[in-house]
N, CA, C and O atoms as a MOPAC input file, in Angstrom:
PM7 MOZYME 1SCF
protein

 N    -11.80500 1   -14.49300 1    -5.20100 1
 C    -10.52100 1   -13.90600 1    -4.87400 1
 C    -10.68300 1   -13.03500 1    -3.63800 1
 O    -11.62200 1   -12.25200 1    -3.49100 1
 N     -9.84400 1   -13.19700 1    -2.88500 1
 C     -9.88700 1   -12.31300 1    -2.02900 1
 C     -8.49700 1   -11.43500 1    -1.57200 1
 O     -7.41200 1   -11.99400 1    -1.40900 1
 N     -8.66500 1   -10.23500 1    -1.42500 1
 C     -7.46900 1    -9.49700 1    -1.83200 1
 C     -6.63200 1    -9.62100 1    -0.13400 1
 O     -6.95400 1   -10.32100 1     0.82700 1
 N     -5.45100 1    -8.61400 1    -0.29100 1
 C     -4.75900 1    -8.67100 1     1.86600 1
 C     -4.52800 1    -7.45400 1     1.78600 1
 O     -3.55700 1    -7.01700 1     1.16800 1
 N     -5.24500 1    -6.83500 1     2.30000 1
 C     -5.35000 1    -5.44700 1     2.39500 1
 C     -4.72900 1    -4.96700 1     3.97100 1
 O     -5.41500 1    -5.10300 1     4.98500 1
 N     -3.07100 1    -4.28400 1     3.99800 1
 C     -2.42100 1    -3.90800 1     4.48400 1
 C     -2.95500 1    -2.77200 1     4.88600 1
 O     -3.21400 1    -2.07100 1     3.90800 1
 N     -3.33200 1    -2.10500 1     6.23000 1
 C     -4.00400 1    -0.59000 1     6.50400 1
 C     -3.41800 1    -0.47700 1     8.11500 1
 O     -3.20900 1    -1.37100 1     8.93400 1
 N     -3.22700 1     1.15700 1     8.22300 1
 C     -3.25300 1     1.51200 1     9.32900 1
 C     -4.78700 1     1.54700 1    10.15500 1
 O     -5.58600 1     2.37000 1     9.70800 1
 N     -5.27100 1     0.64700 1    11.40900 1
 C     -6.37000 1     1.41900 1    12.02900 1
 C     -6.90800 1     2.52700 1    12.09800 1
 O     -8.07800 1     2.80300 1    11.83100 1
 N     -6.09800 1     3.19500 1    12.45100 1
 C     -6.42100 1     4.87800 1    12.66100 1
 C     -5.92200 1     5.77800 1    11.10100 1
 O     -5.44900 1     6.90900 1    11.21500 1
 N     -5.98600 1     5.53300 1    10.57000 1
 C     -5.83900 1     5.87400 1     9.18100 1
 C     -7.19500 1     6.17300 1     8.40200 1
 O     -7.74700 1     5.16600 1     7.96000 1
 N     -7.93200 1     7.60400 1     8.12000 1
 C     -8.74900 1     8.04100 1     7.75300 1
 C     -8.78000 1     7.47500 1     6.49500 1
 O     -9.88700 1     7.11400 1     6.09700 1
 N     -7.44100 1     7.24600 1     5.48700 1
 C     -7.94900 1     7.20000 1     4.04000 1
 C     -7.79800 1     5.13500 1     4.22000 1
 O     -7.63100 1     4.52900 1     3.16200 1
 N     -7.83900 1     4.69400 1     4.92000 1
 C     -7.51900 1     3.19000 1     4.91400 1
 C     -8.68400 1     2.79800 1     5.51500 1
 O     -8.95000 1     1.59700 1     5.52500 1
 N     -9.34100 1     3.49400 1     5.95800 1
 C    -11.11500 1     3.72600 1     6.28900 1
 C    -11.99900 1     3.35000 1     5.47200 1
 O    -12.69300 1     2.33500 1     5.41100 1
 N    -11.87000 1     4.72000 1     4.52600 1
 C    -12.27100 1     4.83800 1     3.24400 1
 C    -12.14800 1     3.74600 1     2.03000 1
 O    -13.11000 1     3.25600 1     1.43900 1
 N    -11.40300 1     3.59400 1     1.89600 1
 C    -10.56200 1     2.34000 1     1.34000 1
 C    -11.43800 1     1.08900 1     1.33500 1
 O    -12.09200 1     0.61500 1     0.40500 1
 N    -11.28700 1     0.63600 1     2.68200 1
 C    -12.24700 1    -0.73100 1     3.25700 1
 C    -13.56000 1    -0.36600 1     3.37200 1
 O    -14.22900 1    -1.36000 1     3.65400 1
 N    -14.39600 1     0.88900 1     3.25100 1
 C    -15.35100 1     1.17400 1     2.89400 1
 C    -15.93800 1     0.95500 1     1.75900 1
 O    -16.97300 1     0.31600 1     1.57000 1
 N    -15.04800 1     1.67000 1     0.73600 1
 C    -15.11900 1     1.62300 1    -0.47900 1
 C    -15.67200 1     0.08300 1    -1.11500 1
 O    -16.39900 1     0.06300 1    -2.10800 1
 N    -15.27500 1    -1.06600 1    -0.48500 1
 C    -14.19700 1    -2.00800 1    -0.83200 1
 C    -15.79900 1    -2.81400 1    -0.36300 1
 O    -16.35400 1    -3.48300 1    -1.23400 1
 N    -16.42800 1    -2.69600 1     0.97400 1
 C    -17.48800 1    -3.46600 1     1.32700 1
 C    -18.70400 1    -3.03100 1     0.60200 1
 O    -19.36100 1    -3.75400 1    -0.14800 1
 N    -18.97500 1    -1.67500 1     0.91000 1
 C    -19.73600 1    -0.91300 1    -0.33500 1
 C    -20.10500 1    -1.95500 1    -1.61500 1
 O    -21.22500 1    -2.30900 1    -1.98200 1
 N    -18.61300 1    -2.37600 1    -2.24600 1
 C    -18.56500 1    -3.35700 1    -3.44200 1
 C    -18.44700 1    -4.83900 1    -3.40800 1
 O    -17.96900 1    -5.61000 1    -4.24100 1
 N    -19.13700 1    -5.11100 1    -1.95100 1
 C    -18.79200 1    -6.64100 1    -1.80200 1
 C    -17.51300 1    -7.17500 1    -1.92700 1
 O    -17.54700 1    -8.39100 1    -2.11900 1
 N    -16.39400 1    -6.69200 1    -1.88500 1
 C    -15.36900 1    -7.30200 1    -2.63200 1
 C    -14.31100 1    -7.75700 1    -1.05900 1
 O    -13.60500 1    -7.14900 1    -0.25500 1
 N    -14.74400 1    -9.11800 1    -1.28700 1
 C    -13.62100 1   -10.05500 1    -0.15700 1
 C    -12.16900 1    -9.11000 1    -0.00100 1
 O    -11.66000 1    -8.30100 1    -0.77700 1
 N    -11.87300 1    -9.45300 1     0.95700 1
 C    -10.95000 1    -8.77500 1     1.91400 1
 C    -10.50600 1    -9.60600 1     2.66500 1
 O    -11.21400 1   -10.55400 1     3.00400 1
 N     -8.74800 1    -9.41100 1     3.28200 1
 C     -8.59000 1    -9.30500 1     4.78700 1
 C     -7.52500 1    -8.42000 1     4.88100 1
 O     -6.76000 1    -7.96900 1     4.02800 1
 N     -7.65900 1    -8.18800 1     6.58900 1
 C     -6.75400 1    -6.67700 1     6.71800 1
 C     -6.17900 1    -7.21300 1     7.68700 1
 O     -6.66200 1    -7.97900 1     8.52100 1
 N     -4.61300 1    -6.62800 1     7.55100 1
 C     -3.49300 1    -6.68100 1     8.19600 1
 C     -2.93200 1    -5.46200 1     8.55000 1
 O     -2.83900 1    -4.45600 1     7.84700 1
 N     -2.49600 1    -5.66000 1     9.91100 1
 C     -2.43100 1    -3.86300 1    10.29000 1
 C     -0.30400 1    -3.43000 1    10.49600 1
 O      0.66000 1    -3.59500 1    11.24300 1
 N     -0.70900 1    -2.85400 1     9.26500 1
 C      0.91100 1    -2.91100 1     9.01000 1
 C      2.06400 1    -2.29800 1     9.31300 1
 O      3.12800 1    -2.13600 1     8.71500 1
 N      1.51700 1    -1.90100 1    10.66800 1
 C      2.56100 1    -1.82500 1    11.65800 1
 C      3.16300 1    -2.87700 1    12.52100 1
 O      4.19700 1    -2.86600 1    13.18900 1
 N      2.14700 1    -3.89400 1    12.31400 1
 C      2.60000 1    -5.27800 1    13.15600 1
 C      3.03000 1    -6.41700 1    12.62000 1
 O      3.54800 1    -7.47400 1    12.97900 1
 N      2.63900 1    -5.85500 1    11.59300 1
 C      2.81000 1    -7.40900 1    10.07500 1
 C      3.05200 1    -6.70900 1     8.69600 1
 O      2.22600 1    -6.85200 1     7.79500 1
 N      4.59500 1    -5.67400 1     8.46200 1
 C      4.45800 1    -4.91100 1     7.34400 1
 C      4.60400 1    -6.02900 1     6.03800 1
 O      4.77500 1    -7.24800 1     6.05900 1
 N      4.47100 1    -5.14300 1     4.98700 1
 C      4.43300 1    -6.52800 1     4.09600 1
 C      5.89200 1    -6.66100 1     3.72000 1
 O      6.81000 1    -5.87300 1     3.94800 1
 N      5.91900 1    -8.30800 1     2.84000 1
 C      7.29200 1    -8.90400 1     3.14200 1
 C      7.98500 1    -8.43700 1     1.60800 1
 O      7.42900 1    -8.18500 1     0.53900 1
 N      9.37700 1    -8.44100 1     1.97900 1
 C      9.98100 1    -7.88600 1     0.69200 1
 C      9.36000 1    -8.43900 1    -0.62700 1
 O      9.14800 1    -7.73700 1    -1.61600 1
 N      9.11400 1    -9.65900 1    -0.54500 1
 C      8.16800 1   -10.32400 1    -1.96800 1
 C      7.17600 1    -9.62700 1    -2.35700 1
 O      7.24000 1    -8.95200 1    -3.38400 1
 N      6.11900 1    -9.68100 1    -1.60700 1
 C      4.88000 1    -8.39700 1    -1.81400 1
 C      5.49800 1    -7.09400 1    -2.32900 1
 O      4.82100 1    -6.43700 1    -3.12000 1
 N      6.40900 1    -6.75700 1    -2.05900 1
 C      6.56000 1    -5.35400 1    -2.27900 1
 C      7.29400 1    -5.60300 1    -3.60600 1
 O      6.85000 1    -4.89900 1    -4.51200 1
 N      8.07200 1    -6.23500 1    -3.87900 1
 C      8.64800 1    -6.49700 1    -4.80200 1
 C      7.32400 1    -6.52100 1    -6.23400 1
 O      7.37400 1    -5.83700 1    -7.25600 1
 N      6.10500 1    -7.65600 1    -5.80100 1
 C      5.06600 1    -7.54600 1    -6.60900 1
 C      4.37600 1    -6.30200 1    -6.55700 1
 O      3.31200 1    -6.39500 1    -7.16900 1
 N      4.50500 1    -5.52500 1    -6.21900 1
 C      3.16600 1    -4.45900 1    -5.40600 1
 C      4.82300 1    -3.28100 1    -6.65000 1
 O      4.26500 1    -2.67400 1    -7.56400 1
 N      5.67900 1    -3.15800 1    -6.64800 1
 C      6.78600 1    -2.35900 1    -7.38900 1
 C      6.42500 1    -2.79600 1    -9.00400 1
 O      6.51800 1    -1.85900 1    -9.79700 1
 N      6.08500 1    -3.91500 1    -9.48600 1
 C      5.89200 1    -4.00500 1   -10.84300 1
 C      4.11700 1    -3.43500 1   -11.06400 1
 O      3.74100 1    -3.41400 1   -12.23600 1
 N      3.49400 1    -3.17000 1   -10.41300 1
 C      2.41300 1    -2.71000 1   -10.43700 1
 C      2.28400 1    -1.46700 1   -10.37500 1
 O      1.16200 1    -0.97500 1   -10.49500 1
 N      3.47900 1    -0.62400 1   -10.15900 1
 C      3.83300 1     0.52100 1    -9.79700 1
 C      5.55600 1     1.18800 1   -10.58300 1
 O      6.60000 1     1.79400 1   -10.34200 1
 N      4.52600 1     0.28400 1   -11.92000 1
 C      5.80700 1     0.62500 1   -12.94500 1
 C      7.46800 1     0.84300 1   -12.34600 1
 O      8.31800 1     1.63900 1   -12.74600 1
 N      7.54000 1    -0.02300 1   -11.41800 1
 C      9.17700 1    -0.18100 1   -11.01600 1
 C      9.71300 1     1.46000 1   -10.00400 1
 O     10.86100 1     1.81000 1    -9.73200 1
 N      8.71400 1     1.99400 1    -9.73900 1
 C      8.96000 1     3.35400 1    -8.86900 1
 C      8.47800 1     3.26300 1    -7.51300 1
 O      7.40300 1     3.35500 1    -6.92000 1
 N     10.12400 1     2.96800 1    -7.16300 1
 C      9.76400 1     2.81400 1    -5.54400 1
 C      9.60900 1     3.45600 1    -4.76500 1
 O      9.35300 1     3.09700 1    -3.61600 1
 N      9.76100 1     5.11000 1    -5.31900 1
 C      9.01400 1     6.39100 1    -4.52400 1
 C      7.62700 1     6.03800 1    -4.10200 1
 O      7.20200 1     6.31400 1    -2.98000 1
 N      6.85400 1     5.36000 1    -5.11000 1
 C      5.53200 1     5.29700 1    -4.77900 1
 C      4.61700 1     4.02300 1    -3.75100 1
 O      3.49400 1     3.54600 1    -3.58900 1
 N      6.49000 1     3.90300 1    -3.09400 1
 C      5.64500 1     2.72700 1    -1.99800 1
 C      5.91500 1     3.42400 1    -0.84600 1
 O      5.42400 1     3.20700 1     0.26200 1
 N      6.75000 1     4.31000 1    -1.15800 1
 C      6.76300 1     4.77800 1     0.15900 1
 C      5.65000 1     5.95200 1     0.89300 1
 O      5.12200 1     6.80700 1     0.18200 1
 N      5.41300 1     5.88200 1     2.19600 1
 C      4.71400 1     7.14900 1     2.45500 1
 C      5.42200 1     8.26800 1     2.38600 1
 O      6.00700 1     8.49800 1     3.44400 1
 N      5.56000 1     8.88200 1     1.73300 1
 C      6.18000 1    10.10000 1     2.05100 1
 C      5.73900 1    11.10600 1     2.65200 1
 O      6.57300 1    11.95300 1     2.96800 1
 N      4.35100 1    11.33400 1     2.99000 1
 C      3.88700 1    12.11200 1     4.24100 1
 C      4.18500 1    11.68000 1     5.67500 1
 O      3.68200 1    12.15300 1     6.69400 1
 N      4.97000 1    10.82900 1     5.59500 1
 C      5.31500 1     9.62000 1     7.02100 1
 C      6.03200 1    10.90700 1     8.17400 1
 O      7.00700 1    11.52900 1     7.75100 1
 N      5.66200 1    11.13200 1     9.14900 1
 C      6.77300 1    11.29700 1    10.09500 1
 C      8.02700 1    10.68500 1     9.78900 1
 O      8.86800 1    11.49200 1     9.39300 1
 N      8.52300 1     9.09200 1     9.88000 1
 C      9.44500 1     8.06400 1    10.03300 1
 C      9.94000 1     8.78200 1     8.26300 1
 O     11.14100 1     9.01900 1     8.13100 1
 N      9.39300 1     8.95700 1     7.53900 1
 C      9.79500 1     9.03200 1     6.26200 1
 C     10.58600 1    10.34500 1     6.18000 1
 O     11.38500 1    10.53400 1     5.26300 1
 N     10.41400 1    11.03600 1     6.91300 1
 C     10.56200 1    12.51900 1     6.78100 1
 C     12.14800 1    12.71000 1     7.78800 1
 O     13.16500 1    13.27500 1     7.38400 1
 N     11.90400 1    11.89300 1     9.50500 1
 C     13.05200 1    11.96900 1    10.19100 1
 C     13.92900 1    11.11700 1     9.71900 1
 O     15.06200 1    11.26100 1    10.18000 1
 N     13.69800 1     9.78400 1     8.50400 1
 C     15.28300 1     8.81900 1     8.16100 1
 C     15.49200 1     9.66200 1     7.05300 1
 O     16.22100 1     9.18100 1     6.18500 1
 N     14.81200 1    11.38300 1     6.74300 1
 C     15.94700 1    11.40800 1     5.35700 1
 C     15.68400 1    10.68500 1     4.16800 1
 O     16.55400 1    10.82200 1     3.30800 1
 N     14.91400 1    10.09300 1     3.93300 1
 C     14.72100 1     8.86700 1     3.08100 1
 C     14.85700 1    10.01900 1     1.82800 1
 O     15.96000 1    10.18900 1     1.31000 1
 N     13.48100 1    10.92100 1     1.30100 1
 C     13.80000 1    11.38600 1     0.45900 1
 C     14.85800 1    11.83900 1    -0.47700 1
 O     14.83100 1    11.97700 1    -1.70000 1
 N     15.77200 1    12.03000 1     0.37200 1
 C     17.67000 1    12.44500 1    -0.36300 1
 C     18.19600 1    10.78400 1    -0.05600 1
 O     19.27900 1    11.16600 1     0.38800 1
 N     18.25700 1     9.83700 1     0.01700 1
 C     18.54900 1     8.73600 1     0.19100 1
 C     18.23600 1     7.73100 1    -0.68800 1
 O     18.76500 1     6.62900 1    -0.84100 1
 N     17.31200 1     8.24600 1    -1.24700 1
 C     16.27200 1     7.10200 1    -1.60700 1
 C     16.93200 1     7.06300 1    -3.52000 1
 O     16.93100 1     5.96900 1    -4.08300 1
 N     17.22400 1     7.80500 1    -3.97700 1
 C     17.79100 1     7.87900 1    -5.55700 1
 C     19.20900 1     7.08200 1    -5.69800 1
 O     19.72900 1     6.58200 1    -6.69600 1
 N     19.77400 1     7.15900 1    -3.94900 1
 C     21.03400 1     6.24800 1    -4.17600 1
 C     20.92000 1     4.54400 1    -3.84800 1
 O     21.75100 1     3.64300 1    -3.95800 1
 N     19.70300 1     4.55700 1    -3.46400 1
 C     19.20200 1     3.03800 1    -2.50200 1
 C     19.10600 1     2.07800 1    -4.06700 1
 O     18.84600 1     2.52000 1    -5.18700 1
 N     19.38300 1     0.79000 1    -3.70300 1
 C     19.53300 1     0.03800 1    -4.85000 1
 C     18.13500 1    -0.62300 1    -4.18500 1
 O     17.81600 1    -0.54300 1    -2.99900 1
 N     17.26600 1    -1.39900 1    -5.42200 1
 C     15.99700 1    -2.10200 1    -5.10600 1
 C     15.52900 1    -2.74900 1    -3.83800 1
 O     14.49800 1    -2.67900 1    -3.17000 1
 N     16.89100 1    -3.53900 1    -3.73000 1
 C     16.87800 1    -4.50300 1    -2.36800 1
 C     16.85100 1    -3.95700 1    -1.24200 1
 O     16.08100 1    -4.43100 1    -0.40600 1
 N     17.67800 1    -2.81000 1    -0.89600 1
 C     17.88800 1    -1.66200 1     0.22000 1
 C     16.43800 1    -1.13600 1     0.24700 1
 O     15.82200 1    -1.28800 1     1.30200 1
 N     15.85700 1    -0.56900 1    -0.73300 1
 C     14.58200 1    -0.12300 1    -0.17200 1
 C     13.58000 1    -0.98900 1     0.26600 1
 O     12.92100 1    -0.85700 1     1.29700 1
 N     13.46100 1    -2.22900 1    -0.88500 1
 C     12.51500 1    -3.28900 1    -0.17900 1
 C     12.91100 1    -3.66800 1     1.44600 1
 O     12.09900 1    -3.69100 1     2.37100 1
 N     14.32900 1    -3.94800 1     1.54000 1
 C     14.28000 1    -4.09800 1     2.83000 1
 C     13.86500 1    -2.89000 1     4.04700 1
 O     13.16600 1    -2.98500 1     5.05600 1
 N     14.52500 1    -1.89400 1     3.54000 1
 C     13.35500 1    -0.86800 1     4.84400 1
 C     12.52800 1    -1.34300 1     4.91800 1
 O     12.24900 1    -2.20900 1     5.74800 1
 N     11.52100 1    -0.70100 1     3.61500 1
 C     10.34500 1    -0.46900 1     3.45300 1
 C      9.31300 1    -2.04100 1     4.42800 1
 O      8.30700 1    -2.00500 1     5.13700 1
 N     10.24900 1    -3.27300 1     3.95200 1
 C      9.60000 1    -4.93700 1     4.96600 1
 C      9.96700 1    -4.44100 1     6.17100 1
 O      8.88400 1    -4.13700 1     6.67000 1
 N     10.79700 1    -4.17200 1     6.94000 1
 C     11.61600 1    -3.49500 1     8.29100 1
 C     10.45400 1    -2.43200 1     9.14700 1
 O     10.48300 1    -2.30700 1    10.37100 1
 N      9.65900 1    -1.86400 1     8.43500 1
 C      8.87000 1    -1.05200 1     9.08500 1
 C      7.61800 1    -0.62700 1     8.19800 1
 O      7.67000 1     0.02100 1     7.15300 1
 N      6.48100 1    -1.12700 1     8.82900 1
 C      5.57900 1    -0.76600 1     7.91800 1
 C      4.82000 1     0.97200 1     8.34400 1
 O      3.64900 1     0.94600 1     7.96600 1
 N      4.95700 1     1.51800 1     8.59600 1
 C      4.57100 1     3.20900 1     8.88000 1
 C      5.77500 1     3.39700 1     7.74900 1
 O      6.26800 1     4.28300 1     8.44700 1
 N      6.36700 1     3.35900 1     7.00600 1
 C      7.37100 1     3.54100 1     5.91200 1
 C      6.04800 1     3.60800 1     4.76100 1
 O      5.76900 1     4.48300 1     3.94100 1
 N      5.58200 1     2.69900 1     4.98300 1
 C      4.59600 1     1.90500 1     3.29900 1
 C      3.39000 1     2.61400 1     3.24700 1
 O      2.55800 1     2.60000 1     4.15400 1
 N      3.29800 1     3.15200 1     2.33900 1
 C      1.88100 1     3.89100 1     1.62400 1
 C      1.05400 1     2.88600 1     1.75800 1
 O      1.18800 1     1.68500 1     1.52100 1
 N     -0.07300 1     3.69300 1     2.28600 1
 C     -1.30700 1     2.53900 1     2.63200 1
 C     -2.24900 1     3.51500 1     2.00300 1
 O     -1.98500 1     4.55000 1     1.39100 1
 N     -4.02100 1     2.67800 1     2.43000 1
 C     -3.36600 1     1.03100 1     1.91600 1
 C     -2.88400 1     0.34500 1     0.87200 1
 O     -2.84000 1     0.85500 1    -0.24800 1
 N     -2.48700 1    -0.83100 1     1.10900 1
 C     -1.29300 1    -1.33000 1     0.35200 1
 C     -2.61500 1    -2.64800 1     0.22800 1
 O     -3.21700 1    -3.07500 1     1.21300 1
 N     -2.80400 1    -3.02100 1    -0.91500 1
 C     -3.81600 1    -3.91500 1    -1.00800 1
 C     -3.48300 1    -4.58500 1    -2.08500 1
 O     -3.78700 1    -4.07200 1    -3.16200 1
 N     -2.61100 1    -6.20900 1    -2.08200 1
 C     -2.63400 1    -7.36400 1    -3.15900 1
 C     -3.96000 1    -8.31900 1    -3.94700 1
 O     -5.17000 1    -8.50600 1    -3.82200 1
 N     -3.13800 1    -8.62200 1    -4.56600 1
 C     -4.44100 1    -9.96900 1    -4.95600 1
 C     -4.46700 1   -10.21600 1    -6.18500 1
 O     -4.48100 1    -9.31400 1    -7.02300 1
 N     -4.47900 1   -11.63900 1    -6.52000 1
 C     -4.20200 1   -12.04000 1    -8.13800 1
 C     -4.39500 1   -11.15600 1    -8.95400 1
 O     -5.57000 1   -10.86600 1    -9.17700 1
 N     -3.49900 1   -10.54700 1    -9.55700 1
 C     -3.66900 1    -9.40100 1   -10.60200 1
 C     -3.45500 1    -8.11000 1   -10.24600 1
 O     -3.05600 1    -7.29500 1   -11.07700 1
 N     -3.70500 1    -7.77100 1    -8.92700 1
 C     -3.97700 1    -6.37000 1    -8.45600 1
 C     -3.17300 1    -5.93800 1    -8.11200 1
 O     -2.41000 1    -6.90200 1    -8.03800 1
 N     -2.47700 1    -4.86300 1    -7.68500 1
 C     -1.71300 1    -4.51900 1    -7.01300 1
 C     -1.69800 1    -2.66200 1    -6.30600 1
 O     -0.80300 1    -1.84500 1    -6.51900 1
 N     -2.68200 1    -2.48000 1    -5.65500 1
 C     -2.91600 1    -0.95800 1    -5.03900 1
 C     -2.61400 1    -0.51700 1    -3.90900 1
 O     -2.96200 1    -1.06600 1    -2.86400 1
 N     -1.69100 1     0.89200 1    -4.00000 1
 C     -0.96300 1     1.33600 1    -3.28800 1
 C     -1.59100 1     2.82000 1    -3.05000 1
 O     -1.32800 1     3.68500 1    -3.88600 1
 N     -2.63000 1     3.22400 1    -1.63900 1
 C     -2.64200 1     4.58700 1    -1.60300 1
 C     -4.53200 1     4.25700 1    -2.09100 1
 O     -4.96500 1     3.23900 1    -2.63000 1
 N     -5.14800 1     5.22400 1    -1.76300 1
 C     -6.76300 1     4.97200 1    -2.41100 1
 C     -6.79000 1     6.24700 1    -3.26500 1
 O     -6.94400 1     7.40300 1    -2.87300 1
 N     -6.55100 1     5.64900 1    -4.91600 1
 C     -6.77300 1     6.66700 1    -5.57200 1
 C     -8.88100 1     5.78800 1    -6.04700 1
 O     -8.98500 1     4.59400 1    -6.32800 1
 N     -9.94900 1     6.60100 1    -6.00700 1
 C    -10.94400 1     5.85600 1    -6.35500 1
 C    -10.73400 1     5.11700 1    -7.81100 1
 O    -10.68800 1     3.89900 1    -7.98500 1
 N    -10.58800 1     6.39500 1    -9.06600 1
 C    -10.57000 1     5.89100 1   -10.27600 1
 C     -9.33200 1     4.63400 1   -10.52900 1
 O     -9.49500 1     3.81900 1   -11.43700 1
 N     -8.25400 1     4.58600 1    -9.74400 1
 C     -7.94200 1     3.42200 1    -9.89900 1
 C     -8.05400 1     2.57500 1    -9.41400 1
 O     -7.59500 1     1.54600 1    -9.90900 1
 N     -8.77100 1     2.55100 1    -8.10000 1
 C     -9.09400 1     1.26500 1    -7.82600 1
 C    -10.94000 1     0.70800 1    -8.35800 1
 O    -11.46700 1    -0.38400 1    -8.14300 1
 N    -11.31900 1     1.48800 1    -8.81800 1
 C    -12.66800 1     1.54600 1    -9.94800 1
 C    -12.18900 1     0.89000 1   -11.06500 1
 O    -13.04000 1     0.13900 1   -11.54100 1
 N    -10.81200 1     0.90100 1   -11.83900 1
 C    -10.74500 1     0.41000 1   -13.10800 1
 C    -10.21100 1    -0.84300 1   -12.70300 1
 O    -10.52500 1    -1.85300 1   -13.33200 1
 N     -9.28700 1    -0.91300 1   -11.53200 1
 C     -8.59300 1    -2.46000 1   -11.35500 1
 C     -9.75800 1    -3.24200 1   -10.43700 1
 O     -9.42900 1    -4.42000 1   -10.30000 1
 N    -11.05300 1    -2.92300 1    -9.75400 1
 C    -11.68800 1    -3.74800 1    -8.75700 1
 C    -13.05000 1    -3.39100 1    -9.63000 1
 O    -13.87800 1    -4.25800 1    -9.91100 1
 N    -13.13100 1    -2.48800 1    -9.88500 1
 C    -14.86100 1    -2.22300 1    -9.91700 1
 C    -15.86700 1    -3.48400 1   -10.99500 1
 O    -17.05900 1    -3.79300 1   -11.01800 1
 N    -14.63700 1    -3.93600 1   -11.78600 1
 C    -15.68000 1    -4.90200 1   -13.08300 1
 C    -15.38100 1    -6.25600 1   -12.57700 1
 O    -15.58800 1    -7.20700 1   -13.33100 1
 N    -14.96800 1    -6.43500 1   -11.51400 1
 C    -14.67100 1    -7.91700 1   -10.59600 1
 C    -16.00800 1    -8.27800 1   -10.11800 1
 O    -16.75100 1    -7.64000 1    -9.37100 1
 N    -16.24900 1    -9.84600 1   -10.89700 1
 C    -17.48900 1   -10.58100 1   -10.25800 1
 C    -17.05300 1   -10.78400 1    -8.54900 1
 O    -15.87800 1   -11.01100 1    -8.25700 1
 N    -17.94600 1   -10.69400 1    -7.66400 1
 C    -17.88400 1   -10.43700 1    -6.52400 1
 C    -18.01500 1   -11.64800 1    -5.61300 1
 O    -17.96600 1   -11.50900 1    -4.39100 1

């Protein structure tokens, strides 16, 4: 399996992340998601992995997140409205944003990506 690991370049914790990630042998490819954000489908999968809370796709430390207001916006946005931003611009999307049969990780928390990657034959 190999996962599509969505990251900013210059992104210290999306560093870490793909560090983490080679560290553990674990196949990869990276897409830099300002140029290729991910598509409303992904996010749509990447939202049931994230118990249906679409606060938690967003960056909310974002500059872009902070000047559209999103935060007061975002409780009236119906599913589709946010997926579509959120595909519309990827500096919106909590990174990294990393798919793959089964997986679905948003943000590098270690212990969860230790319980969803770490017991994966490599």
């Amino acid at each position: 399996m190999t996962l599509k690991a969505c990251i900013h370049p210059n992104c210290s914790t999306c560093r870490r992340a793909l560090d983490w990630l080679d560290c553990r042998k674990i196949d990869y490819n990276t897409v830099d998601i300002r140029e290729n954000p991910p598509s409303a489908a992904e996010l749509g999968m990447m939202l049931q992995h994230c118990a249906n809370n679409l606060r938690k796709l967003f960056n909310t430390s974002g500059q872009l997140y902070r000047q559209q207001g999103i935060k007061d916006k975002l409780s009236t946005m119906t599913e589709q409205e946010a997926l579509s931003l959120l595909s519309g611009n990827g500096m919106l999307v909590k990174r990294p944003f990393v798919l793959g049969e089964g997986i679905g990780l948003v943000g590098f928390h270690e212990k969860e990506w230790e319980a969803a990657l770490g017991k994966r034959v490599h």
